[in-house]
mmCIF file of C-alpha atoms and ligand atoms in Angstrom:
data_model
loop_
_atom_site.group_PDB
_atom_site.id
_atom_site.type_symbol
_atom_site.label_atom_id
_atom_site.label_comp_id
_atom_site.label_asym_id
_atom_site.label_seq_id
_atom_site.Cartn_x
_atom_site.Cartn_y
_atom_site.Cartn_z
ATOM 1 C CA UNK W 11 -6.790 -10.572 -18.435
ATOM 2 C CA UNK W 12 -9.577 -9.947 -15.963
ATOM 3 C CA UNK W 13 -8.621 -10.435 -12.347
ATOM 4 C CA UNK W 14 -11.210 -13.134 -11.712
ATOM 5 C CA UNK W 15 -9.310 -15.552 -13.982
ATOM 6 C CA UNK W 16 -5.980 -15.242 -12.181
ATOM 7 C CA UNK W 17 -5.359 -16.688 -8.743
ATOM 8 C CA UNK W 18 -4.277 -14.201 -6.113
ATOM 9 C CA UNK W 19 -0.844 -14.364 -4.493
ATOM 10 C CA UNK W 20 -2.086 -12.484 -1.457
ATOM 11 C CA UNK W 21 -5.654 -11.675 -0.609
ATOM 12 C CA UNK W 22 -7.767 -10.030 2.080
ATOM 13 C CA UNK W 23 -11.257 -11.469 2.371
ATOM 14 C CA UNK W 24 -13.973 -9.493 4.168
ATOM 15 C CA UNK W 25 -11.525 -8.213 6.777
ATOM 16 C CA UNK W 26 -12.642 -6.173 9.804
ATOM 17 C CA UNK W 27 -10.041 -4.522 12.019
ATOM 18 C CA UNK W 28 -10.750 -2.805 15.308
ATOM 19 C CA UNK W 29 -8.736 -0.711 17.748
ATOM 20 C CA UNK W 30 -9.735 0.113 21.298
ATOM 21 C CA UNK W 31 -9.358 3.840 21.799
ATOM 22 C CA UNK W 32 -8.203 5.161 25.213
ATOM 23 C CA UNK W 33 -10.425 6.386 28.018
ATOM 24 C CA UNK W 34 -11.249 4.798 31.327
ATOM 25 C CA UNK W 35 -12.401 1.225 31.550
ATOM 26 C CA UNK W 36 -16.043 1.097 30.551
ATOM 27 C CA UNK W 37 -15.745 4.302 28.535
ATOM 28 C CA UNK W 38 -13.756 2.884 25.679
ATOM 29 C CA UNK W 39 -14.644 3.379 22.065
ATOM 30 C CA UNK W 40 -14.072 0.640 19.536
ATOM 31 C CA UNK W 41 -12.690 2.205 16.367
ATOM 32 C CA UNK W 42 -13.653 0.149 13.329
ATOM 33 C CA UNK W 43 -10.550 0.874 11.240
ATOM 34 C CA UNK W 44 -11.564 -1.567 8.478
ATOM 35 C CA UNK W 45 -15.019 -2.886 7.602
ATOM 36 C CA UNK W 46 -15.354 -5.864 5.261
ATOM 37 C CA UNK W 47 -12.274 -5.079 3.156
ATOM 38 C CA UNK W 48 -11.492 -7.490 0.305
ATOM 39 C CA UNK W 49 -8.370 -6.957 -1.839
ATOM 40 C CA UNK W 50 -6.456 -9.210 -4.243
ATOM 41 C CA UNK W 51 -2.781 -8.968 -5.241
ATOM 42 C CA UNK W 52 -1.706 -10.903 -8.327
ATOM 43 C CA UNK W 53 1.720 -11.796 -9.734
ATOM 44 C CA UNK W 54 3.111 -9.141 -12.067
ATOM 45 C CA UNK W 55 0.307 -6.697 -11.284
ATOM 46 C CA UNK W 56 -0.151 -3.768 -8.937
ATOM 47 C CA UNK W 57 -3.159 -2.668 -6.930
ATOM 48 C CA UNK W 58 -3.283 0.981 -5.900
ATOM 49 C CA UNK W 59 -4.945 1.630 -2.556
ATOM 50 C CA UNK W 60 -6.138 5.220 -2.561
ATOM 51 C CA UNK W 61 -7.740 7.354 0.137
ATOM 52 C CA UNK W 62 -7.231 10.275 2.479
ATOM 53 C CA UNK W 63 -5.071 10.067 5.568
ATOM 54 C CA UNK W 64 -6.806 7.939 8.212
ATOM 55 C CA UNK W 65 -8.875 5.902 5.754
ATOM 56 C CA UNK W 66 -7.172 2.609 6.719
ATOM 57 C CA UNK W 67 -4.533 2.109 4.003
ATOM 58 C CA UNK W 68 -1.552 1.403 6.279
ATOM 59 C CA UNK W 69 -3.725 -0.849 8.430
ATOM 60 C CA UNK W 70 -4.321 -2.982 5.322
ATOM 61 C CA UNK W 71 -0.551 -3.214 4.734
ATOM 62 C CA UNK W 72 0.043 -4.234 8.363
ATOM 63 C CA UNK W 73 -2.617 -6.922 8.116
ATOM 64 C CA UNK W 74 -1.122 -8.213 4.867
ATOM 65 C CA UNK W 75 2.350 -8.390 6.429
ATOM 66 C CA UNK W 76 0.825 -10.027 9.507
ATOM 67 C CA UNK W 77 1.811 -7.334 11.944
ATOM 68 C CA UNK W 78 -1.887 -7.362 12.895
ATOM 69 C CA UNK W 79 -4.434 -10.151 12.791
ATOM 70 C CA UNK W 80 -7.968 -9.362 11.615
ATOM 71 C CA UNK W 81 -10.931 -9.117 14.006
ATOM 72 C CA UNK W 82 -12.967 -10.913 11.323
ATOM 73 C CA UNK W 83 -12.278 -12.222 7.830
ATOM 74 C CA UNK W 84 -9.058 -13.735 6.488
ATOM 75 C CA UNK W 85 -5.692 -12.932 4.952
ATOM 76 C CA UNK W 86 -4.731 -15.674 2.474
ATOM 77 C CA UNK W 87 -1.274 -16.255 0.972
ATOM 78 C CA UNK W 88 -1.449 -18.622 -1.999
ATOM 79 C CA UNK W 89 -4.864 -19.686 -0.680
ATOM 80 C CA UNK W 90 -3.576 -20.503 2.840
ATOM 81 C CA UNK W 91 -4.754 -18.557 5.897
ATOM 82 C CA UNK W 92 -1.784 -16.699 7.422
ATOM 83 C CA UNK W 93 -3.338 -16.387 10.903
ATOM 84 C CA UNK W 94 -1.963 -19.716 12.255
ATOM 85 C CA UNK W 95 1.643 -19.094 11.091
ATOM 86 C CA UNK W 96 4.216 -19.144 13.897
ATOM 87 C CA UNK W 97 7.996 -19.349 14.276
ATOM 88 C CA UNK W 98 9.884 -20.346 11.140
ATOM 89 C CA UNK W 99 6.819 -20.446 8.900
ATOM 90 C CA UNK W 100 5.945 -16.888 9.990
ATOM 91 C CA UNK W 101 9.535 -15.743 9.274
ATOM 92 C CA UNK W 102 9.327 -17.352 5.828
ATOM 93 C CA UNK W 103 6.001 -15.615 5.184
ATOM 94 C CA UNK W 104 7.376 -12.241 6.243
ATOM 95 C CA UNK W 105 10.317 -12.673 3.865
ATOM 96 C CA UNK W 106 7.873 -13.326 1.025
ATOM 97 C CA UNK W 107 5.897 -10.164 1.796
ATOM 98 C CA UNK W 108 8.219 -7.140 1.920
ATOM 99 C CA UNK W 109 7.275 -3.606 2.989
ATOM 100 C CA UNK W 110 8.637 -0.350 1.588
ATOM 101 C CA UNK W 111 7.876 2.686 3.721
ATOM 102 C CA UNK W 112 7.299 6.377 3.180
ATOM 103 C CA UNK W 113 10.474 7.371 5.020
ATOM 104 C CA UNK W 114 13.440 5.285 3.874
ATOM 105 C CA UNK W 115 15.642 6.931 6.512
ATOM 106 C CA UNK W 116 13.455 5.502 9.248
ATOM 107 C CA UNK W 117 14.094 1.934 8.107
ATOM 108 C CA UNK W 118 17.872 2.278 7.624
ATOM 109 C CA UNK W 119 20.451 2.242 10.416
ATOM 110 C CA UNK W 120 22.417 5.540 10.230
ATOM 111 C CA UNK W 121 25.566 4.013 11.747
ATOM 112 C CA UNK W 122 25.826 1.187 9.200
ATOM 113 C CA UNK W 123 26.985 1.106 5.586
ATOM 114 C CA UNK W 124 24.762 0.224 2.643
ATOM 115 C CA UNK W 125 26.782 -3.021 2.346
ATOM 116 C CA UNK W 126 25.660 -4.002 5.856
ATOM 117 C CA UNK W 127 22.001 -3.351 4.994
ATOM 118 C CA UNK W 128 22.125 -5.636 1.964
ATOM 119 C CA UNK W 129 24.514 -8.333 3.190
ATOM 120 C CA UNK W 130 22.619 -9.120 6.368
ATOM 121 C CA UNK W 131 19.354 -10.262 4.735
ATOM 122 C CA UNK W 132 21.347 -12.017 1.972
ATOM 123 C CA UNK W 133 23.289 -14.053 4.534
ATOM 124 C CA UNK W 134 20.140 -14.996 6.433
ATOM 125 C CA UNK W 135 18.002 -15.742 3.393
ATOM 126 C CA UNK W 136 20.586 -17.401 1.158
ATOM 127 C CA UNK W 137 22.830 -19.069 3.708
ATOM 128 C CA UNK W 138 25.760 -20.925 2.277
ATOM 129 C CA UNK W 139 26.898 -18.004 0.124
ATOM 130 C CA UNK W 140 30.603 -17.162 0.435
ATOM 131 C CA UNK W 141 31.625 -13.588 1.369
ATOM 132 C CA UNK W 142 32.557 -12.991 -2.240
ATOM 133 C CA UNK W 143 29.154 -14.228 -3.453
ATOM 134 C CA UNK W 144 27.375 -12.046 -0.893
ATOM 135 C CA UNK W 145 29.339 -9.027 -2.144
ATOM 136 C CA UNK W 146 28.514 -9.854 -5.752
ATOM 137 C CA UNK W 147 24.830 -10.327 -4.942
ATOM 138 C CA UNK W 148 24.807 -6.929 -3.154
ATOM 139 C CA UNK W 149 26.361 -5.240 -6.163
ATOM 140 C CA UNK W 150 23.851 -6.906 -8.488
ATOM 141 C CA UNK W 151 20.988 -5.601 -6.333
ATOM 142 C CA UNK W 152 22.341 -2.040 -6.416
ATOM 143 C CA UNK W 153 22.773 -2.297 -10.159
ATOM 144 C CA UNK W 154 19.181 -3.435 -10.470
ATOM 145 C CA UNK W 155 17.882 -0.403 -8.542
ATOM 146 C CA UNK W 156 20.072 1.945 -10.560
ATOM 147 C CA UNK W 157 22.756 2.797 -7.967
ATOM 148 C CA UNK W 158 26.069 2.715 -9.850
ATOM 149 C CA UNK W 159 28.962 2.334 -9.448
ATOM 150 C CA UNK W 160 27.675 -0.252 -6.972
ATOM 151 C CA UNK W 161 31.034 -0.684 -5.206
ATOM 152 C CA UNK W 162 30.990 3.042 -4.342
ATOM 153 C CA UNK W 163 27.449 2.957 -2.938
ATOM 154 C CA UNK W 164 28.186 -0.119 -0.793
ATOM 155 C CA UNK W 165 30.715 1.888 1.227
ATOM 156 C CA UNK W 166 28.423 4.803 1.955
ATOM 157 C CA UNK W 167 26.128 5.381 4.922
ATOM 158 C CA UNK W 168 22.447 6.351 4.584
ATOM 159 C CA UNK W 169 23.037 10.084 5.290
ATOM 160 C CA UNK W 170 25.501 10.251 2.400
ATOM 161 C CA UNK W 171 22.681 9.490 -0.052
ATOM 162 C CA UNK W 172 19.808 11.580 -1.372
ATOM 163 C CA UNK W 173 16.213 10.712 -0.415
ATOM 164 C CA UNK W 174 15.598 9.011 -3.742
ATOM 165 C CA UNK W 175 18.820 6.993 -3.444
ATOM 166 C CA UNK W 176 17.869 5.903 0.086
ATOM 167 C CA UNK W 177 14.506 4.696 -1.188
ATOM 168 C CA UNK W 178 16.360 2.721 -3.878
ATOM 169 C CA UNK W 179 18.488 1.088 -1.145
ATOM 170 C CA UNK W 180 15.318 0.209 0.790
ATOM 171 C CA UNK W 181 13.904 -1.381 -2.379
ATOM 172 C CA UNK W 182 17.173 -3.292 -3.011
ATOM 173 C CA UNK W 183 17.066 -4.618 0.538
ATOM 174 C CA UNK W 184 13.443 -5.728 0.101
ATOM 175 C CA UNK W 185 14.455 -7.556 -3.095
ATOM 176 C CA UNK W 186 17.418 -9.289 -1.427
ATOM 177 C CA UNK W 187 15.111 -11.968 -0.005
ATOM 178 C CA UNK W 188 13.377 -12.572 -3.364
ATOM 179 C CA UNK W 189 9.857 -11.692 -2.219
ATOM 180 C CA UNK W 190 6.714 -12.506 -4.148
ATOM 181 C CA UNK W 191 4.860 -9.473 -2.749
ATOM 182 C CA UNK W 192 5.900 -5.828 -2.295
ATOM 183 C CA UNK W 193 3.768 -3.572 -0.097
ATOM 184 C CA UNK W 194 4.777 0.037 -0.816
ATOM 185 C CA UNK W 195 3.220 2.462 1.674
ATOM 186 C CA UNK W 196 3.336 5.943 0.107
ATOM 187 C CA UNK W 197 6.863 5.222 -1.188
ATOM 188 C CA UNK W 198 7.309 8.570 -2.936
ATOM 189 C CA UNK W 199 5.396 11.007 -0.752
ATOM 190 C CA UNK W 200 8.470 12.227 1.164
ATOM 191 C CA UNK W 201 10.615 12.552 -1.955
ATOM 192 C CA UNK W 202 11.158 15.559 -4.194
ATOM 193 C CA UNK W 203 8.733 15.656 -7.085
ATOM 194 C CA UNK W 204 11.699 15.380 -9.472
ATOM 195 C CA UNK W 205 12.720 11.920 -8.217
ATOM 196 C CA UNK W 206 9.254 10.422 -7.687
ATOM 197 C CA UNK W 207 8.829 9.254 -11.237
ATOM 198 C CA UNK W 208 12.202 7.456 -11.135
ATOM 199 C CA UNK W 209 11.084 5.415 -8.111
ATOM 200 C CA UNK W 210 7.740 4.581 -9.732
ATOM 201 C CA UNK W 211 9.533 3.517 -12.924
ATOM 202 C CA UNK W 212 11.823 1.293 -10.865
ATOM 203 C CA UNK W 213 8.834 -0.349 -9.151
ATOM 204 C CA UNK W 214 7.240 -0.787 -12.578
ATOM 205 C CA UNK W 215 10.374 -2.551 -13.928
ATOM 206 C CA UNK W 216 10.478 -4.869 -10.916
ATOM 207 C CA UNK W 217 6.823 -5.704 -11.315
ATOM 208 C CA UNK W 218 7.386 -6.672 -14.945
ATOM 209 C CA UNK W 219 10.739 -8.444 -14.584
ATOM 210 C CA UNK W 220 10.310 -10.199 -11.264
ATOM 211 C CA UNK W 221 6.544 -10.636 -11.486
ATOM 212 C CA UNK W 222 6.104 -9.492 -7.910
ATOM 213 C CA UNK W 223 2.561 -8.764 -6.787
ATOM 214 C CA UNK W 224 2.481 -5.145 -5.606
ATOM 215 C CA UNK W 225 0.332 -3.015 -3.354
ATOM 216 C CA UNK W 226 0.886 0.676 -3.995
ATOM 217 C CA UNK W 227 -0.548 2.861 -1.239
ATOM 218 C CA UNK W 228 -1.052 6.510 -2.128
ATOM 219 C CA UNK W 229 -3.333 9.425 -1.345
ATOM 220 C CA UNK W 230 -2.800 10.637 -4.910
ATOM 221 C CA UNK W 231 -5.309 9.022 -7.257
ATOM 222 C CA UNK W 232 -3.666 10.735 -10.237
ATOM 223 C CA UNK W 233 -0.429 8.718 -9.909
ATOM 224 C CA UNK W 234 -2.262 5.452 -9.225
ATOM 225 C CA UNK W 235 -3.028 4.685 -12.828
ATOM 226 C CA UNK W 236 0.539 5.197 -14.045
ATOM 227 C CA UNK W 237 1.756 2.265 -12.010
ATOM 228 C CA UNK W 238 -1.192 0.139 -10.982
ATOM 229 C CA UNK W 239 -3.478 -1.880 -13.232
ATOM 230 C CA UNK W 240 -6.173 -1.869 -10.555
ATOM 231 C CA UNK W 241 -7.309 0.677 -7.998
ATOM 232 C CA UNK W 242 -9.288 0.375 -4.768
ATOM 233 C CA UNK W 243 -10.651 3.568 -3.202
ATOM 234 C CA UNK W 244 -11.028 3.610 0.587
ATOM 235 C CA UNK W 245 -13.094 5.854 2.794
ATOM 236 C CA UNK W 246 -13.285 5.452 6.586
ATOM 237 C CA UNK W 247 -12.182 1.830 6.431
ATOM 238 C CA UNK W 248 -14.530 0.812 3.598
ATOM 239 C CA UNK W 249 -13.573 0.064 0.007
ATOM 240 C CA UNK W 250 -16.145 2.223 -1.799
ATOM 241 C CA UNK W 251 -15.040 1.611 -5.400
ATOM 242 C CA UNK W 252 -12.672 -0.885 -6.997
ATOM 243 C CA UNK W 253 -11.678 -1.894 -10.512
ATOM 244 C CA UNK W 254 -9.311 -1.290 -13.429
ATOM 245 C CA UNK W 255 -7.433 1.986 -12.828
ATOM 246 C CA UNK W 256 -8.391 3.296 -16.283
ATOM 247 C CA UNK W 257 -12.091 2.816 -15.587
ATOM 248 C CA UNK W 258 -11.834 4.340 -12.107
ATOM 249 C CA UNK W 259 -10.111 7.499 -13.340
ATOM 250 C CA UNK W 260 -12.033 7.896 -16.609
ATOM 251 C CA UNK W 261 -15.424 6.931 -15.246
ATOM 252 C CA UNK W 262 -15.526 7.267 -11.441
ATOM 253 C CA UNK W 263 -18.957 6.279 -10.151
ATOM 254 C CA UNK W 264 -18.847 6.629 -6.385
ATOM 255 C CA UNK W 265 -19.335 10.258 -5.280
ATOM 256 C CA UNK W 266 -16.186 10.028 -3.120
ATOM 257 C CA UNK W 267 -14.050 8.826 -6.039
ATOM 258 C CA UNK W 268 -15.524 11.656 -8.113
ATOM 259 C CA UNK W 269 -14.512 14.125 -5.404
ATOM 260 C CA UNK W 270 -10.958 12.739 -5.361
ATOM 261 C CA UNK W 271 -10.649 13.019 -9.142
ATOM 262 C CA UNK W 272 -12.061 16.556 -9.177
ATOM 263 C CA UNK W 273 -9.602 17.526 -6.439
ATOM 264 C CA UNK W 274 -6.540 16.523 -8.452
ATOM 265 C CA UNK W 275 -4.677 19.778 -9.084
ATOM 266 C CA UNK W 276 -5.256 20.773 -12.675
ATOM 267 C CA UNK W 277 -2.911 23.369 -14.171
ATOM 268 C CA UNK W 278 -5.705 24.619 -16.442
ATOM 269 C CA UNK W 279 -7.907 25.461 -13.495
ATOM 270 C CA UNK W 280 -6.118 26.842 -10.464
ATOM 271 C CA UNK W 281 -9.209 26.751 -8.258
ATOM 272 C CA UNK W 282 -9.832 22.995 -8.208
ATOM 273 C CA UNK W 283 -7.474 21.130 -5.943
ATOM 274 C CA UNK W 284 -7.696 23.834 -3.329
ATOM 275 C CA UNK W 285 -7.854 22.764 0.274
ATOM 276 C CA UNK W 286 -11.485 23.919 0.403
ATOM 277 C CA UNK W 287 -12.763 20.718 -1.176
ATOM 278 C CA UNK W 288 -10.099 18.393 0.096
ATOM 279 C CA UNK W 289 -9.351 18.514 3.746
ATOM 280 C CA UNK W 290 -12.523 17.484 5.510
ATOM 281 C CA UNK W 291 -12.346 15.146 8.435
ATOM 282 C CA UNK W 292 -13.256 11.538 7.906
ATOM 283 C CA UNK W 293 -15.888 10.554 10.497
ATOM 284 C CA UNK W 294 -14.724 8.434 13.423
ATOM 285 C CA UNK W 295 -16.155 5.035 12.474
ATOM 286 C CA UNK W 296 -16.980 2.911 15.484
ATOM 287 C CA UNK W 297 -18.471 -0.523 16.082
ATOM 288 C CA UNK W 298 -21.843 1.231 16.594
ATOM 289 C CA UNK W 299 -21.756 3.356 13.418
ATOM 290 C CA UNK W 300 -24.140 2.454 10.630
ATOM 291 C CA UNK W 301 -24.966 3.501 7.114
ATOM 292 C CA UNK W 302 -22.550 4.776 4.515
ATOM 293 C CA UNK W 303 -19.525 6.519 6.071
ATOM 294 C CA UNK W 304 -19.526 9.093 3.255
ATOM 295 C CA UNK W 305 -23.144 10.137 3.964
ATOM 296 C CA UNK W 306 -22.104 13.206 5.998
ATOM 297 C CA UNK W 307 -20.207 14.662 3.005
ATOM 298 C CA UNK W 308 -22.183 13.252 0.120
ATOM 299 C CA UNK W 309 -24.080 15.464 -2.332
ATOM 300 C CA UNK W 310 -26.440 12.557 -3.166
ATOM 301 C CA UNK W 311 -27.293 11.590 0.422
ATOM 302 C CA UNK W 312 -30.836 10.351 1.207
ATOM 303 C CA UNK W 313 -32.302 8.631 4.283
ATOM 304 C CA UNK W 314 -31.294 5.119 3.264
ATOM 305 C CA UNK W 315 -27.617 6.175 3.167
ATOM 306 C CA UNK W 316 -27.737 6.962 6.891
ATOM 307 C CA UNK W 317 -29.276 3.539 7.596
ATOM 308 C CA UNK W 318 -27.382 0.963 5.529
ATOM 309 C CA UNK W 319 -24.152 0.582 3.589
ATOM 310 C CA UNK W 320 -25.002 -1.097 0.284
ATOM 311 C CA UNK W 321 -23.147 -4.142 -1.009
ATOM 312 C CA UNK W 322 -20.873 -3.711 -4.039
ATOM 313 C CA UNK W 323 -22.693 -3.272 -7.355
ATOM 314 C CA UNK W 324 -20.984 -4.394 -10.553
ATOM 315 C CA UNK W 325 -20.846 -1.319 -12.789
ATOM 316 C CA UNK W 326 -18.435 -2.520 -15.480
ATOM 317 C CA UNK W 327 -15.889 -5.223 -16.296
ATOM 318 C CA UNK W 328 -14.246 -5.934 -12.929
ATOM 319 C CA UNK W 329 -15.483 -2.539 -11.712
ATOM 320 C CA UNK W 330 -17.637 -2.295 -8.573
ATOM 321 C CA UNK W 331 -18.948 0.527 -6.395
ATOM 322 C CA UNK W 332 -20.878 0.729 -3.130
ATOM 323 C CA UNK W 333 -23.501 3.466 -3.401
ATOM 324 C CA UNK W 334 -27.321 3.537 -3.229
ATOM 325 C CA UNK W 335 -27.455 6.183 -5.952
ATOM 326 C CA UNK W 336 -25.222 4.973 -8.786
HETATM 327 P P1 ADP N 427 -3.995 5.666 6.516
HETATM 328 O O1 ADP N 427 -2.783 4.839 6.311
HETATM 329 O O2 ADP N 427 -5.014 5.548 5.421
HETATM 330 O O3 ADP N 427 -3.672 7.105 6.786
HETATM 331 P P2 ADP N 427 -4.288 4.102 8.938
HETATM 332 O O4 ADP N 427 -4.486 2.730 8.450
HETATM 333 O O5 ADP N 427 -2.949 4.462 9.453
HETATM 334 O O6 ADP N 427 -4.759 5.143 7.823
HETATM 335 O O7 ADP N 427 -5.329 4.381 10.117
HETATM 336 C C1 ADP N 427 -6.724 4.126 9.986
HETATM 337 C C2 ADP N 427 -7.420 4.496 11.280
HETATM 338 O O8 ADP N 427 -7.016 3.594 12.308
HETATM 339 C C3 ADP N 427 -7.075 5.880 11.773
HETATM 340 O O9 ADP N 427 -8.216 6.440 12.381
HETATM 341 C C4 ADP N 427 -5.987 5.617 12.789
HETATM 342 O O10 ADP N 427 -5.967 6.634 13.746
HETATM 343 C C5 ADP N 427 -6.407 4.286 13.385
HETATM 344 N N1 ADP N 427 -5.282 3.481 13.853
HETATM 345 C C6 ADP N 427 -4.306 2.936 13.081
HETATM 346 N N2 ADP N 427 -3.451 2.200 13.825
HETATM 347 C C7 ADP N 427 -3.906 2.293 15.110
HETATM 348 C C8 ADP N 427 -3.457 1.750 16.370
HETATM 349 N N3 ADP N 427 -2.380 0.964 16.442
HETATM 350 N N4 ADP N 427 -4.176 2.067 17.479
HETATM 351 C C9 ADP N 427 -5.278 2.840 17.398
HETATM 352 N N5 ADP N 427 -5.758 3.367 16.261
HETATM 353 C C10 ADP N 427 -5.081 3.103 15.126
HETATM 354 MG MG1 MG N 428 -0.781 5.449 6.199
#
């Protein structure tokens, strides 16, 4: 099913986001953290948002969860603009759109049991449940995220669990309010390699069974296609390429996406994936910057690239890229 035929659960349309960077009054710089970003999240599907640190991925998640409001453009939930939401309607929206963070420890209270972490949102979201029903619902959630025997895990505190188990608790808590959207911001990057796949498989099951719309933020383009049907590649606040994950990884067309794919560590060739090609600073993109943000690193750069950022060109079924030299 191509994405154009399905209506989005949550969508960003041509969103700009700016931050004022320090300095004395009159000497401030306006950082343009996002420029014209459009993303769509659909029920039962995942979109991977890929890019180096500082490219604007977490800013997208904060806009989608309405921590920030856009400087321009719109965030739409089931076709309704979320900007005017206040009070109870904002609380209801935030329950629908749940975040899962990189560091599960940071979002759990070390002095409280796992039972506390699950029962609290259950009581608020599904008021009217008896204590017994709340306990049963908590156990069902732990069962669903693979923490058994559930009664044992309910008694424990966060530090008595492994990193992977803590992330499972964070996911169970997000599910307790029956969200329609999950925003997972680098959910496996602080976990041991050996448990990462288990968390991704869990997110995959939830996507299929609960039909949640998922955003999967990662700096690792290689894992994106295992979980996400679609991928958007960001560079300095711009989506430079977007489309089906298979097409993006098999046939990357933007020079930045090509660089990311070439940089994926390959056991057959120990030299690629070295820091030499990877860690280059993303330019500071300000309100005054123009052209393509990748121009300073791009092997195909010509004069026009320093002048204007091209619009997206359709290069395949649902696959677009923004480059003058495709
Ligand atoms: P990513 O998640 O891709 O690493 P972020 O979205 O966190 O990137 O940040 C994008 C850019 O916006 C970075 O240059 C970052 O320093 C800047 N930024 C993010 N949040 C703020 C903020 N609250 N104030 C100022 N600058 C910010
Ligand atoms: Mg981030």
